[in-house]
Amino acid sequence: LAKTTQPISMDSYEGQEVNITCSHNNIATNDYITWYQQFPSQGPRFIIQGYKTKVTNEVASLFIPADRKSSTLSLPRVSLSDTAVYYCLAADNAGNMLTFGGGTRLMVKP
Amino acid sequence: EADIYQTPRYLVIGTGKKITLECSQTMGHDKMYWYQQDPGMELHLIHYSYGVNSTEKGDLSSESTVSRIRTEHFPLTLESARPSHTSQYLCASSEGWLGGLFFGSGTQLSVL
């Protein structure tokens, strides 16, 4: 299971694009990268998942370079409601033991 | 929308009591997990199961125990609660890894 490293916190303003990078230097061949969002007193919520290159859905994009040692979650035009903690995980398809890192606390300001 | 339920949502009990936190999912997922999280801190995996009659300890030592007699049910039990057990307990399930984890709303436990 690849250990991940993220910035502890980030600040942004409404309407800006936010990019949060996660390092996973010892990622294994079978590992996928998944990002979650967590609001206070709630469980994390799945945002996006990818293996390589670029993945986009209705809420975010995920960029993964060819060496897969890092990934970047991109949130377009953030709003105040995007203030939350964002976690990245790198794990294989067996998914038997899924350990979260410290996450990135994003604060969106007016 | 994922269907995974945790009860109770909040629980305040005295030291020494035995408690069971309930977690049920209606998605037929084989894999289920329990995480413990203190306010503002990261999630710690305390137990997981990859199917009926299988349970494993996570990376954080916990005095709690779990059971998996039915696919949909993964209860967590504390035989004798202590103030150090005060925390939020989050249950999750997944069907393999693709598609990610589905989390319940959590149980906020306070032991006095």
mmCIF file with all atom_site columns, C-alpha atoms in Angstrom:
data_model
loop_
_atom_site.group_PDB
_atom_site.id
_atom_site.type_symbol
_atom_site.label_atom_id
_atom_site.label_alt_id
_atom_site.label_comp_id
_atom_site.label_asym_id
_atom_site.label_entity_id
_atom_site.label_seq_id
_atom_site.pdbx_PDB_ins_code
_atom_site.Cartn_x
_atom_site.Cartn_y
_atom_site.Cartn_z
_atom_site.occupancy
_atom_site.B_iso_or_equiv
_atom_site.pdbx_formal_charge
_atom_site.auth_seq_id
_atom_site.auth_comp_id
_atom_site.auth_asym_id
_atom_site.auth_atom_id
_atom_site.pdbx_PDB_model_num
ATOM 1   C CA . LEU A 1 1   ? 0.000   0.000   0.000   1.00 0.00 ? 1   LEU A CA 1
ATOM 2   C CA . ALA A 1 2   ? 1.595   3.261   -1.172  1.00 0.00 ? 2   ALA A CA 1
ATOM 3   C CA . LYS A 1 3   ? 2.067   5.950   1.482   1.00 0.00 ? 3   LYS A CA 1
ATOM 4   C CA . THR A 1 4   ? 0.808   9.338   0.374   1.00 0.00 ? 4   THR A CA 1
ATOM 5   C CA . THR A 1 5   ? 1.955   12.849  1.259   1.00 0.00 ? 5   THR A CA 1
ATOM 6   C CA . GLN A 1 6   ? -0.170  15.971  0.853   1.00 0.00 ? 6   GLN A CA 1
ATOM 7   C CA . PRO A 1 7   ? 0.096   19.603  1.952   1.00 0.00 ? 7   PRO A CA 1
ATOM 8   C CA . ILE A 1 8   ? -1.516  20.098  5.329   1.00 0.00 ? 8   ILE A CA 1
ATOM 9   C CA . SER A 1 9   ? -3.604  23.094  4.266   1.00 0.00 ? 9   SER A CA 1
ATOM 10  C CA . MET A 1 10  ? -4.403  25.430  1.391   1.00 0.00 ? 10  MET A CA 1
ATOM 11  C CA . ASP A 1 11  ? -6.330  28.680  1.061   1.00 0.00 ? 11  ASP A CA 1
ATOM 12  C CA . SER A 1 12  ? -8.226  29.883  -1.977  1.00 0.00 ? 12  SER A CA 1
ATOM 13  C CA . TYR A 1 13  ? -10.907 32.355  -2.992  1.00 0.00 ? 13  TYR A CA 1
ATOM 14  C CA . GLU A 1 14  ? -14.290 31.784  -4.532  1.00 0.00 ? 14  GLU A CA 1
ATOM 15  C CA . GLY A 1 15  ? -14.189 31.324  -8.288  1.00 0.00 ? 15  GLY A CA 1
ATOM 16  C CA . GLN A 1 16  ? -10.561 30.243  -8.421  1.00 0.00 ? 16  GLN A CA 1
ATOM 17  C CA . GLU A 1 17  ? -9.235  26.920  -9.643  1.00 0.00 ? 17  GLU A CA 1
ATOM 18  C CA . VAL A 1 18  ? -7.608  24.863  -6.895  1.00 0.00 ? 18  VAL A CA 1
ATOM 19  C CA . ASN A 1 19  ? -4.965  22.212  -7.478  1.00 0.00 ? 19  ASN A CA 1
ATOM 20  C CA . ILE A 1 20  ? -4.038  19.838  -4.658  1.00 0.00 ? 20  ILE A CA 1
ATOM 21  C CA . THR A 1 21  ? -1.042  17.591  -5.231  1.00 0.00 ? 21  THR A CA 1
ATOM 22  C CA . CYS A 1 22  ? -0.425  14.230  -3.627  1.00 0.00 ? 22  CYS A CA 1
ATOM 23  C CA . SER A 1 23  ? 2.915   12.394  -3.646  1.00 0.00 ? 23  SER A CA 1
ATOM 24  C CA . HIS A 1 24  ? 3.017   8.588   -3.757  1.00 0.00 ? 24  HIS A CA 1
ATOM 25  C CA . ASN A 1 25  ? 6.596   7.773   -4.618  1.00 0.00 ? 25  ASN A CA 1
ATOM 26  C CA . ASN A 1 26  ? 6.339   4.041   -3.966  1.00 0.00 ? 26  ASN A CA 1
ATOM 27  C CA . ILE A 1 27  ? 3.104   3.453   -5.814  1.00 0.00 ? 27  ILE A CA 1
ATOM 28  C CA . ALA A 1 28  ? 2.717   -0.116  -7.066  1.00 0.00 ? 28  ALA A CA 1
ATOM 29  C CA . THR A 1 29  ? 1.796   -1.177  -10.573 1.00 0.00 ? 29  THR A CA 1
ATOM 30  C CA . ASN A 1 30  ? -1.709  -2.265  -9.577  1.00 0.00 ? 30  ASN A CA 1
ATOM 31  C CA . ASP A 1 31  ? -2.506  0.783   -7.417  1.00 0.00 ? 31  ASP A CA 1
ATOM 32  C CA . TYR A 1 32  ? -5.269  3.199   -8.348  1.00 0.00 ? 32  TYR A CA 1
ATOM 33  C CA . ILE A 1 33  ? -5.433  6.748   -6.996  1.00 0.00 ? 33  ILE A CA 1
ATOM 34  C CA . THR A 1 34  ? -8.638  7.890   -5.358  1.00 0.00 ? 34  THR A CA 1
ATOM 35  C CA . TRP A 1 35  ? -9.576  11.245  -3.869  1.00 0.00 ? 35  TRP A CA 1
ATOM 36  C CA . TYR A 1 36  ? -12.151 11.881  -1.154  1.00 0.00 ? 36  TYR A CA 1
ATOM 37  C CA . GLN A 1 37  ? -13.776 14.967  0.343   1.00 0.00 ? 37  GLN A CA 1
ATOM 38  C CA . GLN A 1 38  ? -14.756 15.199  3.993   1.00 0.00 ? 38  GLN A CA 1
ATOM 39  C CA . PHE A 1 39  ? -16.881 17.784  5.768   1.00 0.00 ? 39  PHE A CA 1
ATOM 40  C CA . PRO A 1 40  ? -16.852 18.091  9.584   1.00 0.00 ? 40  PRO A CA 1
ATOM 41  C CA . SER A 1 41  ? -18.775 15.364  11.404  1.00 0.00 ? 41  SER A CA 1
ATOM 42  C CA . GLN A 1 42  ? -19.393 13.426  8.193   1.00 0.00 ? 42  GLN A CA 1
ATOM 43  C CA . GLY A 1 43  ? -17.786 10.447  6.505   1.00 0.00 ? 43  GLY A CA 1
ATOM 44  C CA . PRO A 1 44  ? -15.525 11.031  3.482   1.00 0.00 ? 44  PRO A CA 1
ATOM 45  C CA . ARG A 1 45  ? -17.196 11.146  0.079   1.00 0.00 ? 45  ARG A CA 1
ATOM 46  C CA . PHE A 1 46  ? -15.701 9.722   -3.115  1.00 0.00 ? 46  PHE A CA 1
ATOM 47  C CA . ILE A 1 47  ? -14.704 12.438  -5.629  1.00 0.00 ? 47  ILE A CA 1
ATOM 48  C CA . ILE A 1 48  ? -12.670 10.847  -8.398  1.00 0.00 ? 48  ILE A CA 1
ATOM 49  C CA . GLN A 1 49  ? -10.449 7.882   -9.208  1.00 0.00 ? 49  GLN A CA 1
ATOM 50  C CA . GLY A 1 50  ? -7.792  7.229   -11.845 1.00 0.00 ? 50  GLY A CA 1
ATOM 51  C CA . TYR A 1 51  ? -4.842  5.119   -12.898 1.00 0.00 ? 51  TYR A CA 1
ATOM 52  C CA . LYS A 1 52  ? -2.916  7.331   -15.319 1.00 0.00 ? 52  LYS A CA 1
ATOM 53  C CA . THR A 1 53  ? -3.145  10.444  -17.518 1.00 0.00 ? 53  THR A CA 1
ATOM 54  C CA . LYS A 1 54  ? -6.302  12.488  -16.955 1.00 0.00 ? 54  LYS A CA 1
ATOM 55  C CA . VAL A 1 55  ? -9.736  11.707  -15.606 1.00 0.00 ? 55  VAL A CA 1
ATOM 56  C CA . THR A 1 56  ? -12.584 14.221  -15.465 1.00 0.00 ? 56  THR A CA 1
ATOM 57  C CA . ASN A 1 57  ? -16.051 14.066  -13.973 1.00 0.00 ? 57  ASN A CA 1
ATOM 58  C CA . GLU A 1 58  ? -18.714 16.618  -13.136 1.00 0.00 ? 58  GLU A CA 1
ATOM 59  C CA . VAL A 1 59  ? -16.942 17.907  -10.026 1.00 0.00 ? 59  VAL A CA 1
ATOM 60  C CA . ALA A 1 60  ? -13.178 17.542  -10.564 1.00 0.00 ? 60  ALA A CA 1
ATOM 61  C CA . SER A 1 61  ? -10.268 16.483  -12.722 1.00 0.00 ? 61  SER A CA 1
ATOM 62  C CA . LEU A 1 62  ? -7.435  14.197  -11.777 1.00 0.00 ? 62  LEU A CA 1
ATOM 63  C CA . PHE A 1 63  ? -4.038  14.472  -13.424 1.00 0.00 ? 63  PHE A CA 1
ATOM 64  C CA . ILE A 1 64  ? -1.529  11.638  -13.119 1.00 0.00 ? 64  ILE A CA 1
ATOM 65  C CA . PRO A 1 65  ? 1.880   11.916  -14.835 1.00 0.00 ? 65  PRO A CA 1
ATOM 66  C CA . ALA A 1 66  ? 3.489   9.026   -16.653 1.00 0.00 ? 66  ALA A CA 1
ATOM 67  C CA . ASP A 1 67  ? 5.661   7.969   -13.698 1.00 0.00 ? 67  ASP A CA 1
ATOM 68  C CA . ARG A 1 68  ? 2.545   7.942   -11.425 1.00 0.00 ? 68  ARG A CA 1
ATOM 69  C CA . LYS A 1 69  ? 4.575   9.116   -8.432  1.00 0.00 ? 69  LYS A CA 1
ATOM 70  C CA . SER A 1 70  ? 2.212   11.994  -7.857  1.00 0.00 ? 70  SER A CA 1
ATOM 71  C CA . SER A 1 71  ? -1.294  13.089  -8.720  1.00 0.00 ? 71  SER A CA 1
ATOM 72  C CA . THR A 1 72  ? -3.120  16.417  -8.769  1.00 0.00 ? 72  THR A CA 1
ATOM 73  C CA . LEU A 1 73  ? -6.759  16.982  -7.937  1.00 0.00 ? 73  LEU A CA 1
ATOM 74  C CA . SER A 1 74  ? -8.118  20.009  -9.753  1.00 0.00 ? 74  SER A CA 1
ATOM 75  C CA . LEU A 1 75  ? -11.295 21.742  -8.547  1.00 0.00 ? 75  LEU A CA 1
ATOM 76  C CA . PRO A 1 76  ? -12.579 24.311  -11.069 1.00 0.00 ? 76  PRO A CA 1
ATOM 77  C CA . ARG A 1 77  ? -14.095 27.547  -9.781  1.00 0.00 ? 77  ARG A CA 1
ATOM 78  C CA . VAL A 1 78  ? -14.366 26.654  -6.102  1.00 0.00 ? 78  VAL A CA 1
ATOM 79  C CA . SER A 1 79  ? -17.134 27.969  -3.890  1.00 0.00 ? 79  SER A CA 1
ATOM 80  C CA . LEU A 1 80  ? -17.414 28.366  -0.123  1.00 0.00 ? 80  LEU A CA 1
ATOM 81  C CA . SER A 1 81  ? -19.062 24.956  0.073   1.00 0.00 ? 81  SER A CA 1
ATOM 82  C CA . ASP A 1 82  ? -15.853 23.335  -1.192  1.00 0.00 ? 82  ASP A CA 1
ATOM 83  C CA . THR A 1 83  ? -14.196 24.115  2.143   1.00 0.00 ? 83  THR A CA 1
ATOM 84  C CA . ALA A 1 84  ? -13.338 20.644  3.402   1.00 0.00 ? 84  ALA A CA 1
ATOM 85  C CA . VAL A 1 85  ? -10.520 18.155  3.942   1.00 0.00 ? 85  VAL A CA 1
ATOM 86  C CA . TYR A 1 86  ? -9.345  16.324  0.830   1.00 0.00 ? 86  TYR A CA 1
ATOM 87  C CA . TYR A 1 87  ? -7.640  12.936  1.022   1.00 0.00 ? 87  TYR A CA 1
ATOM 88  C CA . CYS A 1 88  ? -5.815  10.931  -1.608  1.00 0.00 ? 88  CYS A CA 1
ATOM 89  C CA . LEU A 1 89  ? -5.311  7.195   -1.408  1.00 0.00 ? 89  LEU A CA 1
ATOM 90  C CA . ALA A 1 90  ? -3.238  4.866   -3.559  1.00 0.00 ? 90  ALA A CA 1
ATOM 91  C CA . ALA A 1 91  ? -4.219  1.222   -3.285  1.00 0.00 ? 91  ALA A CA 1
ATOM 92  C CA . ASP A 1 92  ? -4.659  -1.851  -5.446  1.00 0.00 ? 92  ASP A CA 1
ATOM 93  C CA . ASN A 1 93  ? -7.879  -3.440  -6.585  1.00 0.00 ? 93  ASN A CA 1
ATOM 94  C CA . ALA A 1 94  ? -7.925  -5.893  -3.688  1.00 0.00 ? 94  ALA A CA 1
ATOM 95  C CA . GLY A 1 95  ? -8.618  -2.964  -1.398  1.00 0.00 ? 95  GLY A CA 1
ATOM 96  C CA . ASN A 1 96  ? -8.317  -5.055  1.690   1.00 0.00 ? 96  ASN A CA 1
ATOM 97  C CA . MET A 1 97  ? -6.583  -2.503  3.888   1.00 0.00 ? 97  MET A CA 1
ATOM 98  C CA . LEU A 1 98  ? -7.171  1.104   3.013   1.00 0.00 ? 98  LEU A CA 1
ATOM 99  C CA . THR A 1 99  ? -5.204  3.619   5.048   1.00 0.00 ? 99  THR A CA 1
ATOM 100 C CA . PHE A 1 100 ? -5.818  7.357   4.798   1.00 0.00 ? 100 PHE A CA 1
ATOM 101 C CA . GLY A 1 101 ? -3.064  9.940   5.137   1.00 0.00 ? 101 GLY A CA 1
ATOM 102 C CA . GLY A 1 102 ? -3.377  13.300  6.837   1.00 0.00 ? 102 GLY A CA 1
ATOM 103 C CA . GLY A 1 103 ? -5.337  15.019  4.069   1.00 0.00 ? 103 GLY A CA 1
ATOM 104 C CA . THR A 1 104 ? -5.313  18.641  2.889   1.00 0.00 ? 104 THR A CA 1
ATOM 105 C CA . ARG A 1 105 ? -7.531  21.153  4.628   1.00 0.00 ? 105 ARG A CA 1
ATOM 106 C CA . LEU A 1 106 ? -8.865  23.516  1.952   1.00 0.00 ? 106 LEU A CA 1
ATOM 107 C CA . MET A 1 107 ? -10.281 26.850  3.073   1.00 0.00 ? 107 MET A CA 1
ATOM 108 C CA . VAL A 1 108 ? -12.225 28.812  0.455   1.00 0.00 ? 108 VAL A CA 1
ATOM 109 C CA . LYS A 1 109 ? -12.659 32.482  1.291   1.00 0.00 ? 109 LYS A CA 1
ATOM 110 C CA . PRO A 1 110 ? -15.199 34.977  -0.070  1.00 0.00 ? 110 PRO A CA 1
ATOM 111 C CA . GLU B 2 1   ? -26.687 7.119   -3.686  1.00 0.00 ? 1   GLU B CA 1
ATOM 112 C CA . ALA B 2 2   ? -24.868 4.706   -1.390  1.00 0.00 ? 2   ALA B CA 1
ATOM 113 C CA . ASP B 2 3   ? -26.896 2.908   1.253   1.00 0.00 ? 3   ASP B CA 1
ATOM 114 C CA . ILE B 2 4   ? -24.808 2.393   4.345   1.00 0.00 ? 4   ILE B CA 1
ATOM 115 C CA . TYR B 2 5   ? -26.265 3.101   7.725   1.00 0.00 ? 5   TYR B CA 1
ATOM 116 C CA . GLN B 2 6   ? -24.763 3.606   11.135  1.00 0.00 ? 6   GLN B CA 1
ATOM 117 C CA . THR B 2 7   ? -26.614 3.702   14.438  1.00 0.00 ? 7   THR B CA 1
ATOM 118 C CA . PRO B 2 8   ? -26.690 5.403   16.791  1.00 0.00 ? 8   PRO B CA 1
ATOM 119 C CA . ARG B 2 9   ? -25.608 8.754   15.367  1.00 0.00 ? 9   ARG B CA 1
ATOM 120 C CA . TYR B 2 10  ? -24.610 9.999   18.813  1.00 0.00 ? 10  TYR B CA 1
ATOM 121 C CA . LEU B 2 11  ? -23.973 8.020   22.004  1.00 0.00 ? 11  LEU B CA 1
ATOM 122 C CA . VAL B 2 12  ? -23.037 9.210   25.492  1.00 0.00 ? 12  VAL B CA 1
ATOM 123 C CA . ILE B 2 13  ? -22.323 6.477   28.011  1.00 0.00 ? 13  ILE B CA 1
ATOM 124 C CA . GLY B 2 14  ? -20.571 5.911   31.300  1.00 0.00 ? 14  GLY B CA 1
ATOM 125 C CA . THR B 2 15  ? -17.243 4.207   31.841  1.00 0.00 ? 15  THR B CA 1
ATOM 126 C CA . GLY B 2 16  ? -17.356 0.425   31.953  1.00 0.00 ? 16  GLY B CA 1
ATOM 127 C CA . LYS B 2 17  ? -20.445 -0.029  29.819  1.00 0.00 ? 17  LYS B CA 1
ATOM 128 C CA . LYS B 2 18  ? -20.566 -2.491  26.965  1.00 0.00 ? 18  LYS B CA 1
ATOM 129 C CA . ILE B 2 19  ? -21.641 -0.959  23.671  1.00 0.00 ? 19  ILE B CA 1
ATOM 130 C CA . THR B 2 20  ? -22.213 -2.073  20.115  1.00 0.00 ? 20  THR B CA 1
ATOM 131 C CA . LEU B 2 21  ? -22.078 0.299   17.180  1.00 0.00 ? 21  LEU B CA 1
ATOM 132 C CA . GLU B 2 22  ? -24.170 -0.882  14.272  1.00 0.00 ? 22  GLU B CA 1
ATOM 133 C CA . CYS B 2 23  ? -23.270 -0.693  10.591  1.00 0.00 ? 23  CYS B CA 1
ATOM 134 C CA . SER B 2 24  ? -25.365 -2.071  7.761   1.00 0.00 ? 24  SER B CA 1
ATOM 135 C CA . GLN B 2 25  ? -25.157 -1.753  4.001   1.00 0.00 ? 25  GLN B CA 1
ATOM 136 C CA . THR B 2 26  ? -27.675 -2.774  1.364   1.00 0.00 ? 26  THR B CA 1
ATOM 137 C CA . MET B 2 27  ? -25.306 -2.815  -1.614  1.00 0.00 ? 27  MET B CA 1
ATOM 138 C CA . GLY B 2 28  ? -24.081 -6.388  -1.212  1.00 0.00 ? 28  GLY B CA 1
ATOM 139 C CA . HIS B 2 29  ? -20.481 -5.231  -0.812  1.00 0.00 ? 29  HIS B CA 1
ATOM 140 C CA . ASP B 2 30  ? -18.019 -7.856  0.361   1.00 0.00 ? 30  ASP B CA 1
ATOM 141 C CA . LYS B 2 31  ? -15.497 -5.461  1.899   1.00 0.00 ? 31  LYS B CA 1
ATOM 142 C CA . MET B 2 32  ? -16.321 -3.438  5.005   1.00 0.00 ? 32  MET B CA 1
ATOM 143 C CA . TYR B 2 33  ? -14.188 -1.208  7.215   1.00 0.00 ? 33  TYR B CA 1
ATOM 144 C CA . TRP B 2 34  ? -14.218 0.617   10.539  1.00 0.00 ? 34  TRP B CA 1
ATOM 145 C CA . TYR B 2 35  ? -12.282 3.854   10.953  1.00 0.00 ? 35  TYR B CA 1
ATOM 146 C CA . GLN B 2 36  ? -11.732 5.953   14.058  1.00 0.00 ? 36  GLN B CA 1
ATOM 147 C CA . GLN B 2 37  ? -11.317 9.703   13.772  1.00 0.00 ? 37  GLN B CA 1
ATOM 148 C CA . ASP B 2 38  ? -10.749 12.374  16.407  1.00 0.00 ? 38  ASP B CA 1
ATOM 149 C CA . PRO B 2 39  ? -11.812 15.980  15.624  1.00 0.00 ? 39  PRO B CA 1
ATOM 150 C CA . GLY B 2 40  ? -9.521  17.583  13.057  1.00 0.00 ? 40  GLY B CA 1
ATOM 151 C CA . MET B 2 41  ? -7.364  14.496  12.832  1.00 0.00 ? 41  MET B CA 1
ATOM 152 C CA . GLU B 2 42  ? -6.842  11.830  10.186  1.00 0.00 ? 42  GLU B CA 1
ATOM 153 C CA . LEU B 2 43  ? -8.827  8.626   9.867   1.00 0.00 ? 43  LEU B CA 1
ATOM 154 C CA . HIS B 2 44  ? -7.315  5.488   11.355  1.00 0.00 ? 44  HIS B CA 1
ATOM 155 C CA . LEU B 2 45  ? -8.305  2.053   10.135  1.00 0.00 ? 45  LEU B CA 1
ATOM 156 C CA . ILE B 2 46  ? -9.144  -0.171  13.130  1.00 0.00 ? 46  ILE B CA 1
ATOM 157 C CA . HIS B 2 47  ? -10.889 -3.182  11.545  1.00 0.00 ? 47  HIS B CA 1
ATOM 158 C CA . TYR B 2 48  ? -11.758 -4.537  8.143   1.00 0.00 ? 48  TYR B CA 1
ATOM 159 C CA . SER B 2 49  ? -13.458 -7.539  6.598   1.00 0.00 ? 49  SER B CA 1
ATOM 160 C CA . TYR B 2 50  ? -13.357 -8.912  3.071   1.00 0.00 ? 50  TYR B CA 1
ATOM 161 C CA . GLY B 2 51  ? -16.358 -11.181 3.482   1.00 0.00 ? 51  GLY B CA 1
ATOM 162 C CA . VAL B 2 52  ? -18.512 -13.234 5.795   1.00 0.00 ? 52  VAL B CA 1
ATOM 163 C CA . ASN B 2 53  ? -16.596 -14.783 8.702   1.00 0.00 ? 53  ASN B CA 1
ATOM 164 C CA . SER B 2 54  ? -13.449 -12.809 7.921   1.00 0.00 ? 54  SER B CA 1
ATOM 165 C CA . THR B 2 55  ? -12.181 -9.980  10.125  1.00 0.00 ? 55  THR B CA 1
ATOM 166 C CA . GLU B 2 56  ? -8.774  -8.343  10.397  1.00 0.00 ? 56  GLU B CA 1
ATOM 167 C CA . LYS B 2 57  ? -7.239  -5.657  12.553  1.00 0.00 ? 57  LYS B CA 1
ATOM 168 C CA . GLY B 2 58  ? -6.234  -2.401  10.940  1.00 0.00 ? 58  GLY B CA 1
ATOM 169 C CA . ASP B 2 59  ? -3.164  -0.277  11.375  1.00 0.00 ? 59  ASP B CA 1
ATOM 170 C CA . LEU B 2 60  ? -4.355  1.334   14.619  1.00 0.00 ? 60  LEU B CA 1
ATOM 171 C CA . SER B 2 61  ? -4.570  -0.884  17.651  1.00 0.00 ? 61  SER B CA 1
ATOM 172 C CA . SER B 2 62  ? -8.055  -0.884  19.097  1.00 0.00 ? 62  SER B CA 1
ATOM 173 C CA . GLU B 2 63  ? -9.677  -2.539  22.097  1.00 0.00 ? 63  GLU B CA 1
ATOM 174 C CA . SER B 2 64  ? -12.851 -3.003  20.094  1.00 0.00 ? 64  SER B CA 1
ATOM 175 C CA . THR B 2 65  ? -13.923 -6.196  18.350  1.00 0.00 ? 65  THR B CA 1
ATOM 176 C CA . VAL B 2 66  ? -15.974 -6.808  15.222  1.00 0.00 ? 66  VAL B CA 1
ATOM 177 C CA . SER B 2 67  ? -17.951 -9.629  13.676  1.00 0.00 ? 67  SER B CA 1
ATOM 178 C CA . ARG B 2 68  ? -19.167 -10.409 10.169  1.00 0.00 ? 68  ARG B CA 1
ATOM 179 C CA . ILE B 2 69  ? -21.865 -13.050 10.270  1.00 0.00 ? 69  ILE B CA 1
ATOM 180 C CA . ARG B 2 70  ? -23.863 -11.571 7.399   1.00 0.00 ? 70  ARG B CA 1
ATOM 181 C CA . THR B 2 71  ? -22.644 -9.708  4.347   1.00 0.00 ? 71  THR B CA 1
ATOM 182 C CA . GLU B 2 72  ? -24.682 -6.616  5.109   1.00 0.00 ? 72  GLU B CA 1
ATOM 183 C CA . HIS B 2 73  ? -23.863 -6.279  8.805   1.00 0.00 ? 73  HIS B CA 1
ATOM 184 C CA . PHE B 2 74  ? -20.545 -5.329  10.452  1.00 0.00 ? 74  PHE B CA 1
ATOM 185 C CA . PRO B 2 75  ? -21.052 -4.349  14.105  1.00 0.00 ? 75  PRO B CA 1
ATOM 186 C CA . LEU B 2 76  ? -18.289 -3.031  16.360  1.00 0.00 ? 76  LEU B CA 1
ATOM 187 C CA . THR B 2 77  ? -18.291 -3.811  20.086  1.00 0.00 ? 77  THR B CA 1
ATOM 188 C CA . LEU B 2 78  ? -16.516 -2.292  23.058  1.00 0.00 ? 78  LEU B CA 1
ATOM 189 C CA . GLU B 2 79  ? -16.729 -4.632  26.066  1.00 0.00 ? 79  GLU B CA 1
ATOM 190 C CA . SER B 2 80  ? -15.868 -1.942  28.607  1.00 0.00 ? 80  SER B CA 1
ATOM 191 C CA . ALA B 2 81  ? -15.906 1.635   27.394  1.00 0.00 ? 81  ALA B CA 1
ATOM 192 C CA . ARG B 2 82  ? -13.377 4.161   28.701  1.00 0.00 ? 82  ARG B CA 1
ATOM 193 C CA . PRO B 2 83  ? -12.987 7.922   28.189  1.00 0.00 ? 83  PRO B CA 1
ATOM 194 C CA . SER B 2 84  ? -10.064 7.210   25.818  1.00 0.00 ? 84  SER B CA 1
ATOM 195 C CA . HIS B 2 85  ? -12.586 5.592   23.457  1.00 0.00 ? 85  HIS B CA 1
ATOM 196 C CA . THR B 2 86  ? -14.306 8.926   22.916  1.00 0.00 ? 86  THR B CA 1
ATOM 197 C CA . SER B 2 87  ? -14.108 9.528   19.171  1.00 0.00 ? 87  SER B CA 1
ATOM 198 C CA . GLN B 2 88  ? -16.016 9.383   15.912  1.00 0.00 ? 88  GLN B CA 1
ATOM 199 C CA . TYR B 2 89  ? -16.384 5.897   14.424  1.00 0.00 ? 89  TYR B CA 1
ATOM 200 C CA . LEU B 2 90  ? -16.949 5.639   10.680  1.00 0.00 ? 90  LEU B CA 1
ATOM 201 C CA . CYS B 2 91  ? -18.046 2.531   8.822   1.00 0.00 ? 91  CYS B CA 1
ATOM 202 C CA . ALA B 2 92  ? -17.415 2.042   5.113   1.00 0.00 ? 92  ALA B CA 1
ATOM 203 C CA . SER B 2 93  ? -17.938 -0.573  2.439   1.00 0.00 ? 93  SER B CA 1
ATOM 204 C CA . SER B 2 94  ? -16.675 -1.232  -1.061  1.00 0.00 ? 94  SER B CA 1
ATOM 205 C CA . GLU B 2 95  ? -17.085 -3.663  -3.909  1.00 0.00 ? 95  GLU B CA 1
ATOM 206 C CA . GLY B 2 96  ? -13.427 -4.225  -4.678  1.00 0.00 ? 96  GLY B CA 1
ATOM 207 C CA . TRP B 2 97  ? -11.542 -0.964  -4.998  1.00 0.00 ? 97  TRP B CA 1
ATOM 208 C CA . LEU B 2 98  ? -12.761 0.589   -8.225  1.00 0.00 ? 98  LEU B CA 1
ATOM 209 C CA . GLY B 2 99  ? -15.482 3.073   -7.399  1.00 0.00 ? 99  GLY B CA 1
ATOM 210 C CA . GLY B 2 100 ? -14.033 3.731   -3.975  1.00 0.00 ? 100 GLY B CA 1
ATOM 211 C CA . LEU B 2 101 ? -15.353 3.494   -0.460  1.00 0.00 ? 101 LEU B CA 1
ATOM 212 C CA . PHE B 2 102 ? -18.869 4.360   0.643   1.00 0.00 ? 102 PHE B CA 1
ATOM 213 C CA . PHE B 2 103 ? -19.019 5.803   4.144   1.00 0.00 ? 103 PHE B CA 1
ATOM 214 C CA . GLY B 2 104 ? -21.816 5.956   6.675   1.00 0.00 ? 104 GLY B CA 1
ATOM 215 C CA . SER B 2 105 ? -22.606 9.125   8.614   1.00 0.00 ? 105 SER B CA 1
ATOM 216 C CA . GLY B 2 106 ? -20.610 7.955   11.612  1.00 0.00 ? 106 GLY B CA 1
ATOM 217 C CA . THR B 2 107 ? -21.255 7.435   15.307  1.00 0.00 ? 107 THR B CA 1
ATOM 218 C CA . GLN B 2 108 ? -19.974 10.112  17.662  1.00 0.00 ? 108 GLN B CA 1
ATOM 219 C CA . LEU B 2 109 ? -19.157 8.297   20.907  1.00 0.00 ? 109 LEU B CA 1
ATOM 220 C CA . SER B 2 110 ? -18.570 10.092  24.195  1.00 0.00 ? 110 SER B CA 1
ATOM 221 C CA . VAL B 2 111 ? -17.530 8.082   27.248  1.00 0.00 ? 111 VAL B CA 1
ATOM 222 C CA . LEU B 2 112 ? -17.822 9.905   30.549  1.00 0.00 ? 112 LEU B CA 1
#
